[in-house]
Coordinates of C-alpha atoms and ligand atoms in Angstrom, one line a residue:
M515 CA 101.5 -8.6 74.8
T516 CA 102.5 -8.3 71.3
L517 CA 105.2 -10.8 69.9
L518 CA 105.3 -9.8 66.4
D519 CA 104.3 -6.4 64.7
V520 CA 104.1 -5.9 60.8
D521 CA 103.4 -2.6 60.0
D522 CA 102.8 -1.2 56.5
L523 CA 105.2 -3.5 54.6
T524 CA 105.6 -2.9 51.0
V525 CA 108.1 -5.2 49.0
R526 CA 108.8 -5.0 45.4
Y527 CA 111.1 -7.4 43.5
D528 CA 113.2 -5.9 40.6
T529 CA 113.1 -8.6 37.9
E530 CA 114.3 -8.5 34.4
D531 CA 111.0 -7.8 33.1
G532 CA 110.5 -5.0 35.6
P533 CA 109.1 -4.6 38.9
L534 CA 106.9 -6.8 40.6
H535 CA 104.7 -5.2 43.3
S536 CA 104.4 -8.4 45.6
V537 CA 103.6 -6.9 48.9
N538 CA 101.5 -3.6 49.2
G539 CA 101.2 -2.2 52.8
V540 CA 100.5 -5.5 54.8
S541 CA 100.1 -4.8 58.6
F542 CA 99.1 -7.5 61.0
T543 CA 99.9 -8.3 65.0
I544 CA 100.8 -11.4 66.5
D545 CA 100.1 -11.5 70.1
D546 CA 102.0 -13.7 72.4
G547 CA 100.5 -17.3 72.5
V548 CA 98.1 -16.8 69.6
N549 CA 98.3 -18.8 66.4
Y550 CA 98.1 -16.9 63.3
A551 CA 97.6 -17.8 59.8
L552 CA 98.5 -16.1 56.6
S553 CA 96.3 -17.2 53.6
G554 CA 95.5 -16.3 50.2
E555 CA 96.1 -18.2 46.8
S556 CA 99.3 -18.9 45.2
A557 CA 101.4 -15.5 44.5
S558 CA 99.4 -13.6 46.8
G559 CA 102.8 -12.8 48.8
K560 CA 103.0 -15.0 51.8
S561 CA 106.3 -16.2 51.5
T562 CA 107.5 -12.7 50.6
I563 CA 106.2 -11.7 54.2
A564 CA 107.7 -14.5 55.7
K565 CA 111.3 -13.7 54.2
A566 CA 111.0 -10.1 55.0
I567 CA 110.2 -10.8 58.6
L568 CA 113.2 -12.9 58.8
G569 CA 115.5 -10.9 56.4
L570 CA 115.9 -13.6 54.0
L571 CA 114.7 -11.7 51.1
P572 CA 117.0 -12.1 47.8
E573 CA 119.0 -9.2 46.6
H574 CA 116.7 -8.0 44.0
A575 CA 113.8 -7.5 46.5
V576 CA 113.5 -4.0 47.6
V577 CA 111.7 -3.2 50.9
E578 CA 109.7 0.1 50.1
S579 CA 108.3 0.6 53.5
G580 CA 107.4 -1.2 56.5
D581 CA 108.4 -1.6 60.4
I582 CA 108.8 -5.1 61.5
A583 CA 109.1 -5.4 65.4
F584 CA 109.7 -8.7 67.5
E585 CA 108.8 -8.0 71.3
G586 CA 109.3 -4.4 70.4
R587 CA 112.8 -4.8 68.7
D588 CA 113.0 -3.5 65.3
I589 CA 114.0 -6.5 62.9
R590 CA 115.0 -4.3 60.2
A591 CA 117.6 -2.4 62.3
M592 CA 119.2 -5.2 63.4
T593 CA 122.5 -6.2 62.0
P594 CA 123.1 -9.4 60.3
G595 CA 124.6 -11.0 62.8
E596 CA 121.8 -10.0 65.5
R597 CA 119.2 -11.3 63.0
Q598 CA 121.0 -14.4 62.4
D599 CA 120.7 -15.1 66.4
L600 CA 117.3 -14.0 66.3
R601 CA 116.1 -16.4 63.8
W602 CA 117.8 -19.5 65.6
E603 CA 116.9 -18.6 68.9
E604 CA 113.8 -16.7 69.1
I605 CA 112.1 -17.4 65.7
A606 CA 112.1 -20.6 64.0
F607 CA 111.6 -20.8 60.2
I608 CA 110.2 -23.8 58.6
P609 CA 110.5 -22.8 54.8
Q610 CA 108.4 -24.0 52.2
T611 CA 110.8 -26.3 50.4
A612 CA 112.5 -28.4 53.4
I613 CA 114.9 -29.7 51.2
D614 CA 116.4 -26.4 50.8
A615 CA 116.8 -25.9 54.5
L616 CA 119.2 -28.9 54.7
D617 CA 122.9 -29.3 54.0
P618 CA 123.4 -32.7 51.8
T619 CA 126.9 -33.1 53.0
L620 CA 125.9 -33.3 56.8
T621 CA 124.0 -35.9 58.6
V622 CA 120.6 -34.4 60.0
G623 CA 121.8 -35.0 63.3
G624 CA 125.1 -33.0 62.7
Q625 CA 123.0 -30.3 61.4
I626 CA 120.9 -30.2 64.6
R627 CA 124.0 -30.4 66.9
Q628 CA 125.7 -27.7 64.8
A629 CA 122.7 -25.3 65.4
V630 CA 122.4 -26.4 69.1
Q631 CA 126.1 -25.8 69.7
T632 CA 126.6 -22.4 67.7
H633 CA 123.9 -20.9 70.1
R634 CA 124.2 -22.5 73.3
T635 CA 127.1 -23.5 75.6
V636 CA 126.3 -27.5 75.4
S637 CA 128.5 -30.5 75.4
E638 CA 128.6 -32.6 72.3
E639 CA 126.9 -35.4 74.4
S640 CA 124.0 -33.1 75.4
A641 CA 123.5 -31.9 71.7
R642 CA 123.6 -35.2 70.6
R643 CA 120.9 -36.1 73.2
R644 CA 118.9 -33.2 72.1
A645 CA 119.0 -34.1 68.4
R646 CA 117.4 -37.8 69.5
E647 CA 114.8 -35.9 71.3
L648 CA 113.8 -33.7 68.9
F649 CA 113.7 -36.8 66.5
E650 CA 111.4 -38.5 69.0
T651 CA 109.2 -35.5 69.3
V652 CA 108.4 -35.1 65.6
G653 CA 108.0 -39.1 65.3
L654 CA 111.2 -40.1 63.6
N655 CA 113.4 -42.9 64.8
P656 CA 116.1 -41.4 67.0
E657 CA 118.5 -44.0 65.6
R658 CA 118.5 -42.4 62.4
T659 CA 120.1 -39.2 63.3
E660 CA 123.5 -40.0 61.7
D661 CA 121.6 -40.4 58.4
Y662 CA 122.1 -38.1 55.6
P663 CA 118.9 -35.9 54.1
H664 CA 118.8 -37.9 50.7
Q665 CA 118.0 -41.3 52.9
F666 CA 114.7 -39.7 53.9
S667 CA 111.5 -39.5 52.0
D668 CA 110.1 -36.0 51.8
G669 CA 107.5 -36.6 54.6
M670 CA 110.4 -37.2 56.8
R671 CA 112.9 -34.7 55.6
Q672 CA 109.8 -32.3 56.5
R673 CA 110.2 -33.8 60.1
V674 CA 113.7 -33.0 60.0
V675 CA 113.3 -29.5 59.2
I676 CA 110.8 -29.2 61.9
A677 CA 112.9 -30.8 64.6
M678 CA 116.0 -28.5 63.5
A679 CA 113.8 -25.4 63.6
L680 CA 112.6 -26.2 67.2
A681 CA 116.1 -27.2 68.4
L682 CA 116.4 -23.8 70.6
D683 CA 112.9 -23.5 71.9
P684 CA 111.8 -20.6 69.6
K685 CA 109.2 -18.1 71.0
L686 CA 107.8 -18.0 67.3
I687 CA 107.6 -20.7 64.7
I688 CA 107.0 -19.4 61.1
A689 CA 105.9 -22.5 58.9
D690 CA 105.6 -21.8 55.1
E691 CA 103.0 -24.5 53.8
P692 CA 104.7 -27.1 55.8
T693 CA 102.4 -29.9 54.5
T694 CA 102.1 -29.0 50.9
G695 CA 103.0 -31.8 48.7
L696 CA 102.7 -34.1 51.3
D697 CA 99.8 -37.2 51.4
V698 CA 97.0 -36.3 53.9
V699 CA 97.8 -38.7 56.6
V700 CA 101.4 -37.4 57.0
Q701 CA 100.0 -33.7 56.4
D702 CA 97.7 -34.5 59.6
E703 CA 100.7 -36.1 61.4
I704 CA 102.9 -33.0 60.6
I705 CA 100.5 -30.5 61.7
D706 CA 99.7 -32.6 65.1
N707 CA 103.2 -32.5 65.6
I708 CA 103.7 -28.9 65.1
L709 CA 100.7 -28.3 67.6
K710 CA 102.0 -30.5 70.2
I711 CA 105.5 -29.1 70.1
Q712 CA 104.3 -25.7 70.2
E713 CA 102.2 -26.2 73.3
E714 CA 104.9 -28.0 75.0
T715 CA 107.1 -25.1 74.3
D716 CA 104.6 -22.3 75.0
S717 CA 105.5 -20.6 71.5
S718 CA 103.2 -19.0 69.1
L719 CA 102.9 -20.0 65.4
L720 CA 102.8 -18.1 62.2
L721 CA 101.1 -20.5 59.8
I722 CA 101.2 -19.9 56.0
T723 CA 98.8 -22.2 53.9
H724 CA 96.0 -22.0 51.6
D725 CA 94.1 -24.5 53.2
L726 CA 91.5 -23.1 55.3
S727 CA 90.6 -26.3 56.9
V728 CA 94.0 -26.7 58.6
I729 CA 93.8 -23.0 59.6
A730 CA 90.3 -23.5 61.3
E731 CA 92.1 -26.6 63.3
T732 CA 95.2 -24.8 64.4
C733 CA 94.9 -20.9 64.6
E734 CA 92.9 -18.3 66.3
E735 CA 93.6 -15.4 63.9
M736 CA 94.2 -14.7 60.2
S737 CA 94.8 -12.4 57.4
V738 CA 93.5 -13.4 54.1
L739 CA 96.0 -12.0 51.5
Y740 CA 95.2 -11.5 47.9
G741 CA 97.4 -10.1 45.2
G742 CA 99.9 -8.8 48.3
T743 CA 97.1 -6.9 49.9
V744 CA 95.3 -8.0 53.2
M745 CA 91.5 -8.2 52.1
E746 CA 90.2 -9.4 55.7
Q747 CA 91.8 -9.8 58.9
G748 CA 90.6 -10.9 62.5
R749 CA 89.7 -13.9 64.4
I750 CA 89.0 -17.1 62.4
Q751 CA 85.5 -17.6 63.8
N752 CA 84.5 -14.1 62.8
L753 CA 86.1 -14.5 59.4
L754 CA 84.7 -18.1 58.5
L755 CA 81.1 -17.4 59.8
N756 CA 80.9 -13.7 58.5
P757 CA 83.3 -13.3 55.9
S758 CA 83.0 -9.9 54.9
N759 CA 85.2 -9.6 51.8
P760 CA 83.9 -11.2 48.6
Y761 CA 87.3 -12.8 48.0
T762 CA 87.2 -14.3 51.6
M763 CA 83.4 -15.5 50.7
G764 CA 84.8 -17.1 47.7
L765 CA 87.5 -19.0 49.8
R766 CA 85.2 -19.9 52.4
N767 CA 82.5 -21.1 49.8
A768 CA 85.3 -23.8 48.4
Y769 CA 84.8 -25.3 52.2
P770 CA 81.4 -26.5 52.2
S771 CA 82.4 -28.3 55.4
L772 CA 85.4 -27.0 56.9
G773 CA 86.0 -30.4 58.4
G774 CA 88.6 -33.1 57.6
D775 CA 87.7 -33.0 54.2
S776 CA 90.6 -32.3 52.1
E777 CA 88.7 -32.2 49.0
G778 CA 88.7 -28.4 47.9
A779 CA 92.1 -28.0 49.5
L780 CA 93.1 -26.3 46.3
V781 CA 91.0 -23.0 46.5
S782 CA 89.5 -21.2 43.3
V783 CA 87.8 -18.2 42.9
P784 CA 87.1 -17.9 39.2
G785 CA 89.4 -15.7 37.2
E786 CA 93.3 -15.0 37.0
P787 CA 95.4 -13.4 39.8
P788 CA 96.4 -9.8 39.4
S789 CA 99.1 -8.5 37.6
L790 CA 101.6 -7.1 40.0
E791 CA 103.7 -5.0 37.3
S792 CA 102.1 -1.7 38.6
K793 CA 101.2 -0.7 42.2
P794 CA 97.3 -1.3 42.6
T795 CA 95.3 2.0 41.9
G796 CA 92.1 0.3 43.0
C797 CA 90.7 -2.9 44.7
V798 CA 93.2 -5.8 43.8
F799 CA 90.2 -8.3 43.3
E800 CA 88.1 -5.8 41.2
S801 CA 88.5 -7.6 38.0
R802 CA 87.4 -10.8 39.6
C803 CA 84.9 -9.5 42.0
P804 CA 81.1 -10.1 41.0
F805 CA 80.1 -7.2 43.0
A806 CA 82.5 -5.0 41.6
T807 CA 81.4 -1.2 40.9
D808 CA 83.1 1.8 39.4
A809 CA 84.1 3.0 42.8
C810 CA 86.4 -0.3 43.2
S811 CA 88.6 0.4 40.3
E812 CA 89.1 4.1 41.3
S813 CA 90.6 3.9 44.6
V814 CA 92.1 1.4 46.7
P815 CA 89.8 0.2 49.7
D816 CA 91.3 1.1 53.4
L817 CA 91.5 -1.7 55.7
D818 CA 88.5 -0.9 57.9
E819 CA 87.6 -2.1 61.3
L820 CA 84.1 -3.6 61.4
P821 CA 81.9 -2.8 64.5
Y822 CA 82.9 -5.9 66.5
R823 CA 86.1 -6.5 68.0
N824 CA 89.3 -7.5 65.9
H825 CA 87.8 -7.7 62.6
R826 CA 89.0 -5.6 59.6
V827 CA 88.0 -5.6 56.0
A828 CA 89.4 -4.0 52.8
C829 CA 86.0 -3.6 50.8
H830 CA 84.3 -0.5 49.2
H831 CA 81.1 -2.2 49.7
V832 CA 81.4 -3.7 53.2
E833 CA 78.0 -2.4 54.2
Q834 CA 76.5 -4.9 51.9
S835 CA 78.3 -7.8 52.5
K836 CA 75.5 -9.5 54.3
R837 CA 73.7 -9.3 50.8
M838 CA 76.9 -10.3 49.0
R839 CA 77.4 -13.5 51.5
S840 CA 74.1 -14.6 50.6
E841 CA 74.5 -14.2 47.0
A842 CA 78.0 -15.5 47.0
A843 CA 76.5 -19.0 48.6
D844 CA 73.8 -19.0 46.2
P845 CA 74.8 -17.5 43.0
A846 CA 71.3 -18.7 41.2
T847 CA 69.3 -16.2 43.5
Ligands
ATP1742 P1 102.8 -19.7 46.8 O1 101.4 -20.0 47.6 O2 102.8 -20.2 45.5 O3 103.9 -20.2 47.8 P2 103.1 -16.7 47.8 O4 101.6 -16.6 48.6 O5 104.1 -17.7 48.9 O6 102.6 -18.1 46.7 P3 105.4 -15.4 46.8 O7 106.0 -16.5 46.9 O8 105.2 -14.5 48.1 O9 103.8 -15.9 47.0 O10 105.2 -14.5 45.8 C1 104.6 -13.4 45.6 C2 104.8 -12.7 44.0 O11 106.3 -12.3 44.1 C3 104.6 -13.8 43.1 O12 104.1 -12.8 41.9 C4 106.1 -14.4 42.9 O13 106.0 -14.7 41.1 C5 106.8 -13.0 43.0 N1 108.2 -13.5 43.4 C6 108.4 -14.1 44.5 N2 109.6 -14.5 44.9 C7 110.2 -13.9 43.8 C8 111.6 -13.7 43.4 N3 112.7 -14.4 44.4 N4 111.9 -12.9 42.4 C9 111.2 -12.4 41.7 N5 109.6 -12.7 41.8 C10 109.2 -13.2 42.9
MG1743 MG1 104.8 -19.4 49.3

């Protein structure tokens, strides 16, 4: 069954310097029980997509198009109140900056209790118990539920936010770069925690990260974004073994081992990200693509299905992807 369906999402920010076309016609589907990743370099539109799903975009963002359905219910048609309920009870959000999710004036346990008691009829005592349980689940000392956010380190605060997000057994967890900025050991622990909880609660995961090795460990399907556009999507295995878009090939090649090696976590394909000032009129990756031809600047490639199941690619030269793969892997030949 489809849990989340995002169809043709286009988001623009109206800034002082003019419009910024941050997300352009993005579609993807997360089935029940699937862990899904959104990847791509900085400014590719990942957080904007998450915020659009959750109805958390700022005022100057304009959703130009897009249907977003959660279990068949149209999220965009919901009232703010309905969306608020959905956000706590069915979709948990672990934002990119954990500190933003916490109220500095309340103890962290107090915040968890507040969330639980707003959405469930439970006694103070059982809300307290729930907060302590959640602390244990994310590897925090349950004795510390009465501490304030500033008393925790960055890594611990991230765990607190995860505990909070899980307070109501959500069906979908959206985690936006949950480990960025933390040291590698803590990163691994946090990912392990999310996976453990997610298995216990039988929820799905939408993981936003630029780290392909984390994705390979945790997710089954993914979309690769560039300049607010899906370049390639499908099962992780297919994408990593047979990347068919030159951008994905570049990403993939930055991970020679795709093992636990954290080096190369900051992926780089040479060149600058695209300007988002006007809507793309050709392939957004054209200026950086070693295989680009005139066709690439003339029209936007569709996201087409490859002949095997569940693998879609936006590239005008996809029929040459086998040759491109070998050239991308070994530029000397
Ligand atoms: P990162 O990996 O750095 O978190 P991202 O893929 O999450 O990047 P977004 O934060 O969605 O990217 O940003 C996409 C584009 O939209 C960027 O060019 C960014 O500068 C712009 N943008 C994001 N938020 C806003 C905002 N609130 N106002 C104006 N522009 C924004
Ligand atoms: Mg982001």
